[in-house]
Amino acid sequence: MNDKPLKGIKVIDFTHVLAGPACAYYLGLLGADIIKVESVSKGDAIRYRGGTSEKLSSKGMSTAYMTQASGKRSIALDLNTKEGFIIFEKILKNTDVLVENHRPETLQKLGLTTAYLKKINSRLIHCALTGYGRRGDKENASAYDVNIQAISGIMNLTGFEGQGPIRTGAPIMDYSVALAAGFAISSALFQRTKTGKGSFIDVSMLETAYTLMSSTIVDYLYTGNEPKQRGNAANSRSPTAGSFDCKEGLISLGVNEEHQFHNLAKMFNKEEWIDDKKFSNKLNRKKFKNILLDQISNILMLKTAQEWEELAIKFGVPAARVLSLSESLNLEQNKDRSFFHSFDDINLKVPTLPFRVNNEKNHSPDTPPYPLGHNTIEILEELGLSKMEIKSLEDKKIIFNNT
């Protein structure tokens, strides 16, 4: 795509770990020029942890880091020095978006207050990602994905009754926050076309968790009914929505509406269910759910999960096999959508975006993940620094160059 949606937008990625870097990565996939600013000592901490390859982690290129590091340029600066801070200031003066996920008190110590940033660049969109958002008694509390899953209540909702709390198997909070921040930044960029002014965006991980639980929370606040762990049963509380054993494998059914139940009955060759008073409407199906579930369970054991899934698609029944990650990644659907982008020379595949603009095949990164400081010289030259000035900064260890 020659004219990507965010082409011409410059973004400073002053973030670490997963949520912040993922947000900047998504913006880069849409065409923004991403400059990742890291410390000269070791850079983003996630470079050295996360994933199962100790060899890659020891080199500062862990799989957790590389997941959202493509399509970015890396500059390593010591912001605790006057010269390093001045360079960062120069970059910020010509930037559209600053994405950062530091505690407010950390930014205060660095001198990067909201007022200061607005003063040096009135068009700057400053997006701050924190565990709990600005204001409140937890404003400066550190938080990771697992902490937010714990404090939000998600862990207490996950699993089977009596077996929790259980953390979800993937860092859903980090990536949800990244998407929320990307949405907010896109909105702020559009607003700037009308006002000519930048803005401050305050993204809360905790509130993102609450957003993911919206319908559960509203039900609790309205009814006072404390939500319980429901295992693999759907939130619809329909007896025909959940996971069921098959002759081989598990199938997840999502039969919630009347027409879907009729389709299910036809698929099972049990059209008499449609007129059976016990099953003829939603209330009766709940009342006689044990009888219905016994019959469904017996029928499902006659075929494999894959066979049932194929029939379900044919009959218009919402259903899917329960797969392992490796099985899911091998789905033919993934080949047709090109969601993953391959860097064949380094044997790396990375996710792109879960949407396409203008029928694009995918929104993929232009460059692979770079080592710490790979683009330091290039970026400093763009700022107008001479070779002698750059050499002096390198000698003083104010910058780190790895080219």
PDB file of N, CA and C in Angstrom, residues 300-361:
ATOM      1  N   LEU A 300     -23.507 -35.764  20.235  1.00  0.00           N
ATOM      2  CA  LEU A 300     -22.188 -35.256  19.861  1.00  0.00           C
ATOM      3  C   LEU A 300     -21.110 -36.335  19.919  1.00  0.00           C
ATOM      4  N   MET A 301     -21.317 -37.353  20.728  1.00  0.00           N
ATOM      5  CA  MET A 301     -20.335 -38.427  20.830  1.00  0.00           C
ATOM      6  C   MET A 301     -20.332 -39.343  19.605  1.00  0.00           C
ATOM      7  N   LEU A 302     -21.257 -39.129  18.676  1.00  0.00           N
ATOM      8  CA  LEU A 302     -21.342 -39.974  17.481  1.00  0.00           C
ATOM      9  C   LEU A 302     -20.368 -39.547  16.383  1.00  0.00           C
ATOM     10  N   LYS A 303     -19.865 -38.307  16.454  1.00  0.00           N
ATOM     11  CA  LYS A 303     -18.948 -37.803  15.433  1.00  0.00           C
ATOM     12  C   LYS A 303     -17.797 -37.051  16.092  1.00  0.00           C
ATOM     13  N   THR A 304     -16.752 -36.800  15.307  1.00  0.00           N
ATOM     14  CA  THR A 304     -15.626 -36.019  15.809  1.00  0.00           C
ATOM     15  C   THR A 304     -15.977 -34.534  15.813  1.00  0.00           C
ATOM     16  N   ALA A 305     -15.196 -33.765  16.558  1.00  0.00           N
ATOM     17  CA  ALA A 305     -15.417 -32.310  16.614  1.00  0.00           C
ATOM     18  C   ALA A 305     -15.276 -31.687  15.230  1.00  0.00           C
ATOM     19  N   GLN A 306     -14.325 -32.161  14.442  1.00  0.00           N
ATOM     20  CA  GLN A 306     -14.134 -31.618  13.104  1.00  0.00           C
ATOM     21  C   GLN A 306     -15.341 -31.899  12.214  1.00  0.00           C
ATOM     22  N   GLU A 307     -15.890 -33.111  12.330  1.00  0.00           N
ATOM     23  CA  GLU A 307     -17.070 -33.444  11.530  1.00  0.00           C
ATOM     24  C   GLU A 307     -18.263 -32.580  11.930  1.00  0.00           C
ATOM     25  N   TRP A 308     -18.430 -32.363  13.236  1.00  0.00           N
ATOM     26  CA  TRP A 308     -19.537 -31.530  13.700  1.00  0.00           C
ATOM     27  C   TRP A 308     -19.354 -30.078  13.257  1.00  0.00           C
ATOM     28  N   GLU A 309     -18.116 -29.595  13.287  1.00  0.00           N
ATOM     29  CA  GLU A 309     -17.860 -28.212  12.865  1.00  0.00           C
ATOM     30  C   GLU A 309     -18.247 -28.023  11.401  1.00  0.00           C
ATOM     31  N   GLU A 310     -17.902 -28.966  10.553  1.00  0.00           N
ATOM     32  CA  GLU A 310     -18.239 -28.878   9.133  1.00  0.00           C
ATOM     33  C   GLU A 310     -19.753 -28.886   8.926  1.00  0.00           C
ATOM     34  N   LEU A 311     -20.441 -29.742   9.689  1.00  0.00           N
ATOM     35  CA  LEU A 311     -21.905 -29.774   9.598  1.00  0.00           C
ATOM     36  C   LEU A 311     -22.524 -28.473  10.118  1.00  0.00           C
ATOM     37  N   ALA A 312     -21.941 -27.940  11.206  1.00  0.00           N
ATOM     38  CA  ALA A 312     -22.470 -26.713  11.813  1.00  0.00           C
ATOM     39  C   ALA A 312     -22.419 -25.547  10.832  1.00  0.00           C
ATOM     40  N   ILE A 313     -21.345 -25.443  10.096  1.00  0.00           N
ATOM     41  CA  ILE A 313     -21.223 -24.378   9.097  1.00  0.00           C
ATOM     42  C   ILE A 313     -22.304 -24.544   8.034  1.00  0.00           C
ATOM     43  N   LYS A 314     -22.530 -25.774   7.617  1.00  0.00           N
ATOM     44  CA  LYS A 314     -23.539 -26.068   6.592  1.00  0.00           C
ATOM     45  C   LYS A 314     -24.953 -25.724   7.071  1.00  0.00           C
ATOM     46  N   PHE A 315     -25.231 -25.995   8.355  1.00  0.00           N
ATOM     47  CA  PHE A 315     -26.576 -25.787   8.891  1.00  0.00           C
ATOM     48  C   PHE A 315     -26.770 -24.411   9.544  1.00  0.00           C
ATOM     49  N   GLY A 316     -25.737 -23.583   9.563  1.00  0.00           N
ATOM     50  CA  GLY A 316     -25.859 -22.256  10.159  1.00  0.00           C
ATOM     51  C   GLY A 316     -25.894 -22.283  11.673  1.00  0.00           C
ATOM     52  N   VAL A 317     -25.146 -23.191  12.266  1.00  0.00           N
ATOM     53  CA  VAL A 317     -25.056 -23.308  13.726  1.00  0.00           C
ATOM     54  C   VAL A 317     -23.715 -22.718  14.174  1.00  0.00           C
ATOM     55  N   PRO A 318     -23.704 -21.724  15.060  1.00  0.00           N
ATOM     56  CA  PRO A 318     -22.437 -21.168  15.555  1.00  0.00           C
ATOM     57  C   PRO A 318     -21.669 -22.233  16.339  1.00  0.00           C
ATOM     58  N   ALA A 319     -20.513 -22.634  15.818  1.00  0.00           N
ATOM     59  CA  ALA A 319     -19.738 -23.695  16.454  1.00  0.00           C
ATOM     60  C   ALA A 319     -18.290 -23.629  15.993  1.00  0.00           C
ATOM     61  N   ALA A 320     -17.400 -24.126  16.840  1.00  0.00           N
ATOM     62  CA  ALA A 320     -15.982 -24.205  16.486  1.00  0.00           C
ATOM     63  C   ALA A 320     -15.318 -25.273  17.335  1.00  0.00           C
ATOM     64  N   ARG A 321     -14.359 -25.947  16.733  1.00  0.00           N
ATOM     65  CA  ARG A 321     -13.581 -26.918  17.510  1.00  0.00           C
ATOM     66  C   ARG A 321     -12.724 -26.200  18.544  1.00  0.00           C
ATOM     67  N   VAL A 322     -12.460 -26.861  19.645  1.00  0.00           N
ATOM     68  CA  VAL A 322     -11.505 -26.358  20.625  1.00  0.00           C
ATOM     69  C   VAL A 322     -10.132 -26.852  20.193  1.00  0.00           C
ATOM     70  N   LEU A 323      -9.263 -25.921  19.814  1.00  0.00           N
ATOM     71  CA  LEU A 323      -7.967 -26.269  19.243  1.00  0.00           C
ATOM     72  C   LEU A 323      -6.816 -25.848  20.135  1.00  0.00           C
ATOM     73  N   SER A 324      -5.680 -26.484  19.955  1.00  0.00           N
ATOM     74  CA  SER A 324      -4.436 -26.009  20.551  1.00  0.00           C
ATOM     75  C   SER A 324      -3.947 -24.831  19.710  1.00  0.00           C
ATOM     76  N   LEU A 325      -2.973 -24.090  20.207  1.00  0.00           N
ATOM     77  CA  LEU A 325      -2.446 -22.956  19.443  1.00  0.00           C
ATOM     78  C   LEU A 325      -1.868 -23.429  18.118  1.00  0.00           C
ATOM     79  N   SER A 326      -1.088 -24.497  18.141  1.00  0.00           N
ATOM     80  CA  SER A 326      -0.468 -24.969  16.904  1.00  0.00           C
ATOM     81  C   SER A 326      -1.524 -25.376  15.890  1.00  0.00           C
ATOM     82  N   GLU A 327      -2.606 -26.021  16.347  1.00  0.00           N
ATOM     83  CA  GLU A 327      -3.691 -26.405  15.447  1.00  0.00           C
ATOM     84  C   GLU A 327      -4.384 -25.176  14.868  1.00  0.00           C
ATOM     85  N   SER A 328      -4.608 -24.184  15.706  1.00  0.00           N
ATOM     86  CA  SER A 328      -5.277 -22.967  15.251  1.00  0.00           C
ATOM     87  C   SER A 328      -4.443 -22.229  14.206  1.00  0.00           C
ATOM     88  N   LEU A 329      -3.142 -22.139  14.437  1.00  0.00           N
ATOM     89  CA  LEU A 329      -2.279 -21.418  13.501  1.00  0.00           C
ATOM     90  C   LEU A 329      -2.199 -22.101  12.146  1.00  0.00           C
ATOM     91  N   ASN A 330      -2.497 -23.384  12.106  1.00  0.00           N
ATOM     92  CA  ASN A 330      -2.444 -24.131  10.845  1.00  0.00           C
ATOM     93  C   ASN A 330      -3.760 -24.100  10.082  1.00  0.00           C
ATOM     94  N   LEU A 331      -4.739 -23.352  10.558  1.00  0.00           N
ATOM     95  CA  LEU A 331      -6.016 -23.260   9.862  1.00  0.00           C
ATOM     96  C   LEU A 331      -5.833 -22.656   8.470  1.00  0.00           C
ATOM     97  N   GLU A 332      -6.557 -23.195   7.503  1.00  0.00           N
ATOM     98  CA  GLU A 332      -6.504 -22.678   6.141  1.00  0.00           C
ATOM     99  C   GLU A 332      -6.936 -21.208   6.094  1.00  0.00           C
ATOM    100  N   GLN A 333      -7.845 -20.832   6.990  1.00  0.00           N
ATOM    101  CA  GLN A 333      -8.325 -19.456   7.080  1.00  0.00           C
ATOM    102  C   GLN A 333      -7.174 -18.467   7.242  1.00  0.00           C
ATOM    103  N   ASN A 334      -6.166 -18.847   8.005  1.00  0.00           N
ATOM    104  CA  ASN A 334      -5.034 -17.950   8.244  1.00  0.00           C
ATOM    105  C   ASN A 334      -4.221 -17.718   6.974  1.00  0.00           C
ATOM    106  N   LYS A 335      -4.119 -18.743   6.135  1.00  0.00           N
ATOM    107  CA  LYS A 335      -3.378 -18.584   4.883  1.00  0.00           C
ATOM    108  C   LYS A 335      -4.106 -17.616   3.960  1.00  0.00           C
ATOM    109  N   ASP A 336      -5.416 -17.687   3.953  1.00  0.00           N
ATOM    110  CA  ASP A 336      -6.204 -16.822   3.073  1.00  0.00           C
ATOM    111  C   ASP A 336      -6.185 -15.363   3.525  1.00  0.00           C
ATOM    112  N   ARG A 337      -5.997 -15.133   4.813  1.00  0.00           N
ATOM    113  CA  ARG A 337      -6.048 -13.768   5.350  1.00  0.00           C
ATOM    114  C   ARG A 337      -4.675 -13.099   5.460  1.00  0.00           C
ATOM    115  N   SER A 338      -3.594 -13.882   5.467  1.00  0.00           N
ATOM    116  CA  SER A 338      -2.224 -13.329   5.562  1.00  0.00           C
ATOM    117  C   SER A 338      -2.042 -12.442   6.796  1.00  0.00           C
ATOM    118  N   PHE A 339      -2.567 -12.901   7.928  1.00  0.00           N
ATOM    119  CA  PHE A 339      -2.454 -12.107   9.153  1.00  0.00           C
ATOM    120  C   PHE A 339      -1.019 -12.027   9.643  1.00  0.00           C
ATOM    121  N   PHE A 340      -0.237 -13.078   9.416  1.00  0.00           N
ATOM    122  CA  PHE A 340       1.150 -13.095   9.889  1.00  0.00           C
ATOM    123  C   PHE A 340       2.098 -12.669   8.782  1.00  0.00           C
ATOM    124  N   HIS A 341       3.087 -11.858   9.159  1.00  0.00           N
ATOM    125  CA  HIS A 341       4.101 -11.407   8.208  1.00  0.00           C
ATOM    126  C   HIS A 341       5.409 -12.136   8.504  1.00  0.00           C
ATOM    127  N   SER A 342       6.067 -12.614   7.448  1.00  0.00           N
ATOM    128  CA  SER A 342       7.297 -13.392   7.612  1.00  0.00           C
ATOM    129  C   SER A 342       8.530 -12.582   7.230  1.00  0.00           C
ATOM    130  N   PHE A 343       9.527 -12.660   8.097  1.00  0.00           N
ATOM    131  CA  PHE A 343      10.882 -12.204   7.768  1.00  0.00           C
ATOM    132  C   PHE A 343      11.699 -13.475   7.574  1.00  0.00           C
ATOM    133  N   ASP A 344      11.736 -13.940   6.361  1.00  0.00           N
ATOM    134  CA  ASP A 344      12.309 -15.263   6.091  1.00  0.00           C
ATOM    135  C   ASP A 344      13.783 -15.354   6.437  1.00  0.00           C
ATOM    136  N   ASP A 345      14.528 -14.236   6.247  1.00  0.00           N
ATOM    137  CA  ASP A 345      15.971 -14.295   6.474  1.00  0.00           C
ATOM    138  C   ASP A 345      16.327 -14.491   7.944  1.00  0.00           C
ATOM    139  N   ILE A 346      15.402 -14.146   8.863  1.00  0.00           N
ATOM    140  CA  ILE A 346      15.679 -14.360  10.294  1.00  0.00           C
ATOM    141  C   ILE A 346      14.684 -15.351  10.899  1.00  0.00           C
ATOM    142  N   ASN A 347      13.930 -16.029  10.043  1.00  0.00           N
ATOM    143  CA  ASN A 347      12.993 -17.073  10.481  1.00  0.00           C
ATOM    144  C   ASN A 347      12.010 -16.553  11.527  1.00  0.00           C
ATOM    145  N   LEU A 348      11.441 -15.383  11.262  1.00  0.00           N
ATOM    146  CA  LEU A 348      10.527 -14.755  12.212  1.00  0.00           C
ATOM    147  C   LEU A 348       9.187 -14.457  11.552  1.00  0.00           C
ATOM    148  N   LYS A 349       8.115 -14.820  12.240  1.00  0.00           N
ATOM    149  CA  LYS A 349       6.761 -14.452  11.819  1.00  0.00           C
ATOM    150  C   LYS A 349       6.132 -13.599  12.907  1.00  0.00           C
ATOM    151  N   VAL A 350       5.522 -12.492  12.509  1.00  0.00           N
ATOM    152  CA  VAL A 350       4.910 -11.595  13.488  1.00  0.00           C
ATOM    153  C   VAL A 350       3.465 -11.301  13.097  1.00  0.00           C
ATOM    154  N   PRO A 351       2.608 -11.073  14.089  1.00  0.00           N
ATOM    155  CA  PRO A 351       1.218 -10.710  13.802  1.00  0.00           C
ATOM    156  C   PRO A 351       1.135  -9.299  13.230  1.00  0.00           C
ATOM    157  N   THR A 352       0.109  -9.043  12.459  1.00  0.00           N
ATOM    158  CA  THR A 352      -0.090  -7.692  11.925  1.00  0.00           C
ATOM    159  C   THR A 352      -1.308  -7.073  12.612  1.00  0.00           C
ATOM    160  N   LEU A 353      -2.308  -6.644  11.856  1.00  0.00           N
ATOM    161  CA  LEU A 353      -3.503  -6.033  12.438  1.00  0.00           C
ATOM    162  C   LEU A 353      -4.738  -6.873  12.123  1.00  0.00           C
ATOM    163  N   PRO A 354      -5.716  -6.895  13.029  1.00  0.00           N
ATOM    164  CA  PRO A 354      -6.903  -7.718  12.823  1.00  0.00           C
ATOM    165  C   PRO A 354      -7.955  -7.066  11.922  1.00  0.00           C
ATOM    166  N   PHE A 355      -7.542  -6.083  11.127  1.00  0.00           N
ATOM    167  CA  PHE A 355      -8.442  -5.443  10.172  1.00  0.00           C
ATOM    168  C   PHE A 355      -7.651  -5.058   8.933  1.00  0.00           C
ATOM    169  N   ARG A 356      -8.358  -4.774   7.861  1.00  0.00           N
ATOM    170  CA  ARG A 356      -7.734  -4.335   6.617  1.00  0.00           C
ATOM    171  C   ARG A 356      -8.403  -3.041   6.171  1.00  0.00           C
ATOM    172  N   VAL A 357      -7.610  -2.089   5.716  1.00  0.00           N
ATOM    173  CA  VAL A 357      -8.135  -0.836   5.171  1.00  0.00           C
ATOM    174  C   VAL A 357      -7.992  -0.891   3.652  1.00  0.00           C
ATOM    175  N   ASN A 358      -9.080  -0.604   2.956  1.00  0.00           N
ATOM    176  CA  ASN A 358      -9.082  -0.581   1.488  1.00  0.00           C
ATOM    177  C   ASN A 358      -8.654  -1.909   0.868  1.00  0.00           C
ATOM    178  N   ASN A 359      -9.148  -2.997   1.447  1.00  0.00           N
ATOM    179  CA  ASN A 359      -8.916  -4.333   0.880  1.00  0.00           C
ATOM    180  C   ASN A 359      -7.445  -4.717   0.772  1.00  0.00           C
ATOM    181  N   GLU A 360      -6.628  -4.152   1.643  1.00  0.00           N
ATOM    182  CA  GLU A 360      -5.221  -4.549   1.656  1.00  0.00           C
ATOM    183  C   GLU A 360      -5.093  -6.021   2.043  1.00  0.00           C
ATOM    184  N   LYS A 361      -4.073  -6.683   1.507  1.00  0.00           N
ATOM    185  CA  LYS A 361      -3.809  -8.072   1.870  1.00  0.00           C
ATOM    186  C   LYS A 361      -3.520  -8.167   3.364  1.00  0.00           C
TER     187      LYS A 361
END
